[in-house]
XYZ file of C-alpha atoms in Angstrom:
307
model
C 38.982 -25.259 -13.806
C 37.896 -25.927 -10.184
C 34.366 -26.055 -8.841
C 34.719 -22.659 -7.110
C 36.295 -19.354 -8.115
C 35.980 -15.901 -6.507
C 32.676 -16.762 -4.771
C 31.301 -18.435 -7.881
C 30.531 -22.141 -8.106
C 30.115 -24.494 -11.011
C 26.821 -26.095 -11.879
C 28.038 -29.398 -10.447
C 28.932 -27.808 -7.102
C 25.631 -25.926 -7.045
C 23.805 -29.209 -7.651
C 25.612 -30.759 -4.687
C 24.789 -27.844 -2.380
C 21.136 -27.484 -3.405
C 20.253 -31.168 -3.709
C 19.029 -30.708 -7.278
C 20.299 -32.387 -10.410
C 22.457 -30.620 -12.969
C 19.753 -31.161 -15.548
C 17.150 -29.469 -13.337
C 19.421 -26.482 -12.723
C 19.995 -26.108 -16.460
C 16.236 -26.140 -16.962
C 15.736 -23.408 -14.349
C 18.406 -21.337 -16.069
C 16.671 -21.728 -19.412
C 13.350 -20.719 -17.825
C 14.862 -17.549 -16.375
C 14.446 -18.688 -12.772
C 18.176 -18.777 -12.086
C 20.909 -16.458 -13.360
C 24.373 -17.650 -14.305
C 27.572 -16.199 -15.664
C 29.960 -17.708 -18.152
C 33.550 -18.499 -17.286
C 36.385 -17.850 -19.700
C 35.944 -21.430 -20.863
C 32.208 -20.915 -21.478
C 31.005 -22.846 -18.406
C 28.049 -21.728 -16.314
C 29.055 -20.240 -12.970
C 26.747 -19.162 -10.157
C 26.945 -16.915 -7.131
C 27.343 -19.432 -4.354
C 25.142 -17.933 -1.653
C 22.320 -16.356 -3.662
C 21.968 -19.205 -6.163
C 21.871 -21.848 -3.446
C 19.298 -19.883 -1.450
C 17.198 -19.356 -4.559
C 17.245 -23.011 -5.551
C 16.390 -24.189 -2.046
C 13.349 -21.885 -2.096
C 12.352 -23.172 -5.548
C 12.700 -26.781 -4.408
C 10.554 -26.175 -1.324
C 7.834 -24.379 -3.245
C 7.836 -27.089 -5.899
C 7.470 -29.691 -3.140
C 4.188 -27.966 -2.218
C 3.003 -28.354 -5.800
C 3.349 -24.746 -6.906
C 3.819 -24.164 -10.610
C 6.786 -22.434 -12.163
C 4.666 -19.403 -13.008
C 3.846 -18.767 -9.356
C 7.416 -19.466 -8.286
C 8.804 -17.073 -10.895
C 6.398 -14.375 -9.669
C 7.759 -14.821 -6.136
C 11.366 -14.686 -7.292
C 10.697 -11.533 -9.328
C 9.027 -9.910 -6.330
C 5.645 -9.647 -8.076
C 3.877 -11.805 -5.471
C 4.648 -12.768 -1.903
C 5.023 -16.342 -0.689
C 1.886 -15.814 1.407
C -0.093 -14.860 -1.707
C 0.956 -17.834 -3.815
C 0.416 -20.247 -0.908
C -3.081 -18.844 -0.346
C -3.862 -19.196 -4.050
C -2.616 -22.787 -4.090
C -4.664 -23.581 -0.998
C -7.802 -22.239 -2.694
C -7.018 -24.242 -5.835
C -6.605 -27.422 -3.796
C -9.916 -26.814 -2.019
C -11.653 -26.712 -5.392
C -9.797 -29.808 -6.577
C -10.608 -31.788 -3.434
C -14.291 -30.812 -3.632
C -14.380 -31.982 -7.238
C -12.707 -35.277 -6.344
C -15.025 -35.805 -3.369
C -18.054 -35.237 -5.622
C -16.739 -37.688 -8.210
C -15.963 -40.288 -5.537
C -19.489 -40.066 -4.094
C -20.977 -40.244 -7.607
C -18.972 -43.346 -8.481
C -20.012 -45.016 -5.232
C -23.637 -44.034 -5.818
C -23.624 -45.827 -9.172
C -21.710 -48.751 -7.675
C -24.236 -49.108 -4.827
C -27.314 -48.912 -7.063
C -29.184 -52.085 -7.830
C -29.031 -53.440 -11.395
C -32.508 -52.115 -12.191
C -31.696 -48.574 -11.012
C -28.078 -48.345 -12.171
C -28.711 -46.951 -15.658
C -31.111 -44.289 -14.352
C -28.738 -43.258 -11.574
C -25.811 -43.132 -13.962
C -27.733 -40.779 -16.248
C -28.775 -38.609 -13.298
C -25.249 -38.224 -11.948
C -23.651 -37.785 -15.351
C -25.907 -34.769 -15.917
C -24.738 -33.228 -12.619
C -21.095 -34.201 -12.702
C -19.983 -31.048 -10.908
C -21.478 -29.729 -7.658
C -20.656 -26.119 -8.423
C -22.342 -26.252 -11.821
C -25.407 -27.916 -10.284
C -25.586 -25.159 -7.651
C -25.432 -22.527 -10.399
C -28.422 -24.221 -12.065
C -30.443 -23.963 -8.846
C -29.536 -20.293 -8.395
C -30.490 -19.420 -11.972
C -33.791 -21.272 -11.565
C -34.803 -19.147 -8.570
C -33.571 -15.946 -10.159
C -35.973 -16.635 -13.014
C -38.814 -17.504 -10.629
C -38.386 -14.330 -8.586
C -37.757 -11.963 -11.506
C -38.084 -9.024 -11.862
C -36.906 -8.697 -8.258
C -33.297 -7.406 -8.520
C -30.652 -10.035 -7.960
C -29.065 -7.896 -5.259
C -32.236 -8.426 -3.180
C -32.069 -12.202 -3.518
C -28.765 -12.971 -1.783
C -30.219 -13.759 1.660
C -33.124 -15.694 0.125
C -30.765 -17.829 -1.945
C -28.385 -18.371 0.980
C -31.196 -19.659 3.180
C -33.109 -21.763 0.665
C -30.614 -23.073 -1.901
C -28.232 -25.677 -0.439
C -24.551 -25.411 -1.222
C -23.068 -28.601 -2.681
C -21.577 -30.572 0.247
C -17.779 -30.351 0.415
C -17.513 -34.088 1.077
C -20.877 -35.526 0.039
C -22.225 -38.887 1.021
C -23.815 -41.139 -1.571
C -27.268 -39.971 -0.471
C -26.296 -36.308 -0.658
C -24.793 -36.459 -4.115
C -27.868 -38.293 -5.432
C -30.218 -35.789 -3.761
C -28.300 -32.836 -5.167
C -28.223 -34.314 -8.647
C -31.976 -34.905 -8.474
C -32.518 -31.280 -7.441
C -30.567 -30.115 -10.473
C -32.577 -32.450 -12.703
C -35.872 -31.223 -11.237
C -35.240 -27.558 -12.006
C -34.507 -28.586 -15.575
C -37.902 -30.316 -15.874
C -40.045 -28.732 -18.620
C -42.852 -26.664 -17.149
C -41.600 -26.555 -13.563
C -40.566 -22.929 -13.887
C -44.119 -21.805 -14.684
C -45.579 -24.074 -11.987
C -43.375 -22.602 -9.267
C -43.895 -19.041 -10.487
C -47.637 -19.610 -10.284
C -47.270 -20.921 -6.739
C -45.157 -17.991 -5.605
C -46.971 -15.098 -7.346
C -50.480 -16.666 -7.260
C -53.435 -15.845 -9.541
C -53.012 -13.287 -12.356
C -49.406 -12.340 -11.664
C -49.608 -9.774 -14.458
C -51.867 -7.682 -12.195
C -49.137 -7.267 -9.578
C -48.051 -3.619 -9.507
C -45.183 -3.935 -7.059
C -43.433 -7.310 -7.205
C -40.453 -6.100 -5.218
C -42.739 -4.920 -2.419
C -44.691 -8.188 -2.501
C -41.454 -10.177 -2.399
C -40.276 -8.225 0.660
C -43.599 -8.499 2.495
C -43.978 -12.231 1.869
C -40.344 -12.784 2.813
C -40.836 -11.129 6.198
C -44.027 -13.111 6.734
C -42.414 -16.451 5.894
C -39.699 -15.713 8.440
C -42.410 -15.242 11.077
C -44.119 -18.490 10.043
C -40.926 -20.543 10.554
C -41.491 -20.957 14.335
C -45.029 -22.200 13.705
C -43.815 -24.817 11.231
C -40.970 -25.816 13.556
C -43.402 -26.246 16.462
C -45.815 -28.319 14.377
C -48.655 -25.780 14.682
C -51.436 -26.774 12.241
C -52.279 -24.281 9.472
C -54.930 -21.890 10.752
C -56.709 -18.593 10.301
C -55.057 -15.674 12.009
C -52.665 -12.784 11.625
C -50.171 -14.744 9.500
C -52.762 -15.671 6.886
C -54.234 -12.158 6.963
C -50.782 -10.698 6.289
C -50.320 -13.105 3.384
C -53.615 -12.115 1.784
C -53.081 -8.407 2.420
C -49.610 -8.537 0.866
C -50.998 -10.012 -2.358
C -54.038 -7.730 -2.360
C -52.012 -4.585 -1.734
C -49.511 -5.445 -4.478
C -52.463 -5.617 -6.900
C -54.237 -2.480 -5.669
C -57.046 -4.557 -4.130
C -58.223 -5.355 -0.604
C -58.793 -8.520 1.386
C -62.198 -10.080 0.719
C -63.733 -13.561 0.395
C -63.675 -13.081 -3.381
C -59.999 -12.179 -3.411
C -59.135 -15.149 -1.203
C -60.858 -17.440 -3.657
C -58.858 -15.845 -6.459
C -55.610 -16.669 -4.645
C -56.631 -20.334 -4.855
C -57.519 -20.265 -8.538
C -55.172 -22.342 -10.704
C -53.145 -23.157 -7.588
C -50.128 -25.362 -8.247
C -49.157 -25.887 -4.600
C -49.976 -29.596 -4.635
C -47.767 -30.372 -7.640
C -45.687 -33.403 -6.649
C -42.547 -31.918 -8.182
C -42.683 -28.923 -5.849
C -43.021 -31.179 -2.824
C -40.204 -33.381 -4.063
C -37.967 -30.343 -4.558
C -38.432 -29.151 -0.977
C -38.120 -32.687 0.427
C -34.713 -33.012 -1.253
C -33.734 -29.539 -0.068
C -34.665 -30.513 3.480
C -32.553 -33.645 3.164
C -29.544 -31.492 2.306
C -30.159 -28.637 4.757
C -31.191 -30.698 7.756
C -33.409 -29.007 10.352
C -33.465 -25.595 8.647
C -37.026 -24.555 7.753
C -37.062 -23.136 4.239
C -39.519 -21.195 2.102
C -41.119 -24.427 0.869
C -42.766 -25.657 4.098
C -43.664 -22.155 5.287
C -45.284 -21.202 2.005
C -47.234 -24.453 1.983
C -48.376 -23.798 5.580
C -49.966 -20.540 4.402
C -51.538 -22.268 1.395
C -53.090 -24.940 3.637
C -54.353 -22.242 5.991
C -55.974 -20.455 3.040
C -57.566 -23.672 1.763
C -58.969 -24.608 5.201
C -60.490 -21.196 5.835
C -61.798 -20.225 2.394
C -65.238 -21.176 1.145
C -64.789 -22.072 -2.524
C -68.360 -23.312 -3.072
C -69.601 -20.023 -4.534
């Protein structure tokens, strides 16, 4: 029997026209990607035009790294080429970010001195994935700011929690890993909650309202911090005190200002280290950390605690 017959071609001829091997074409037939007919002698025969076109498309999509599942979905009309290409592009973005993180981590361990190598290895091994480390940071702040609804936290988290760098440097991957390790430090959760909600947080009647009021205030303090204005008495500090007093059903007074300083955790070195690392990753952006500390310093400088 010849290689062609009534518009049908043999598997050998189809291999020649498509540039694929006979073995590969058999595989695609077995996987349901390509249809064939049987000749009187039991040989596989294929429609010349449609089979060649189909195999050329399969070969091109495979060259881009697409899996047979995605290719089959295209051939069955379940997904468009645009959809599977977009999905593959997204998958590659994730893969490249993971590889970039691993490369920076390996170089960070390689560049560490002998005395620091074991400690750095442990640090980076605990944060071996940037996405997982970011999730740890988000969960930490969700716990700190609870019971504020998570839907109200999106902007806060976007502004104050750094995304893992897509192509991190050695310094960035170490800083991010240290951030993730810090939020896992025993006791830090309660220390930061105390800093944010101040004295006797159980007396707060409206945490959501306090969160909103302090958030607006911190936004207004950003220009002062950026300009290097020293902490001072004034409308910003008054708003801070009034927000806390109002949320507790109290009013601003020297006694209440002293209460806001009771059991203060603002000078805890771990808090300052957290915001220093965050600043390293976010660059010039002024976050909640420096602005909140500006208000704390203003309260300390203007409050008589001798009574």
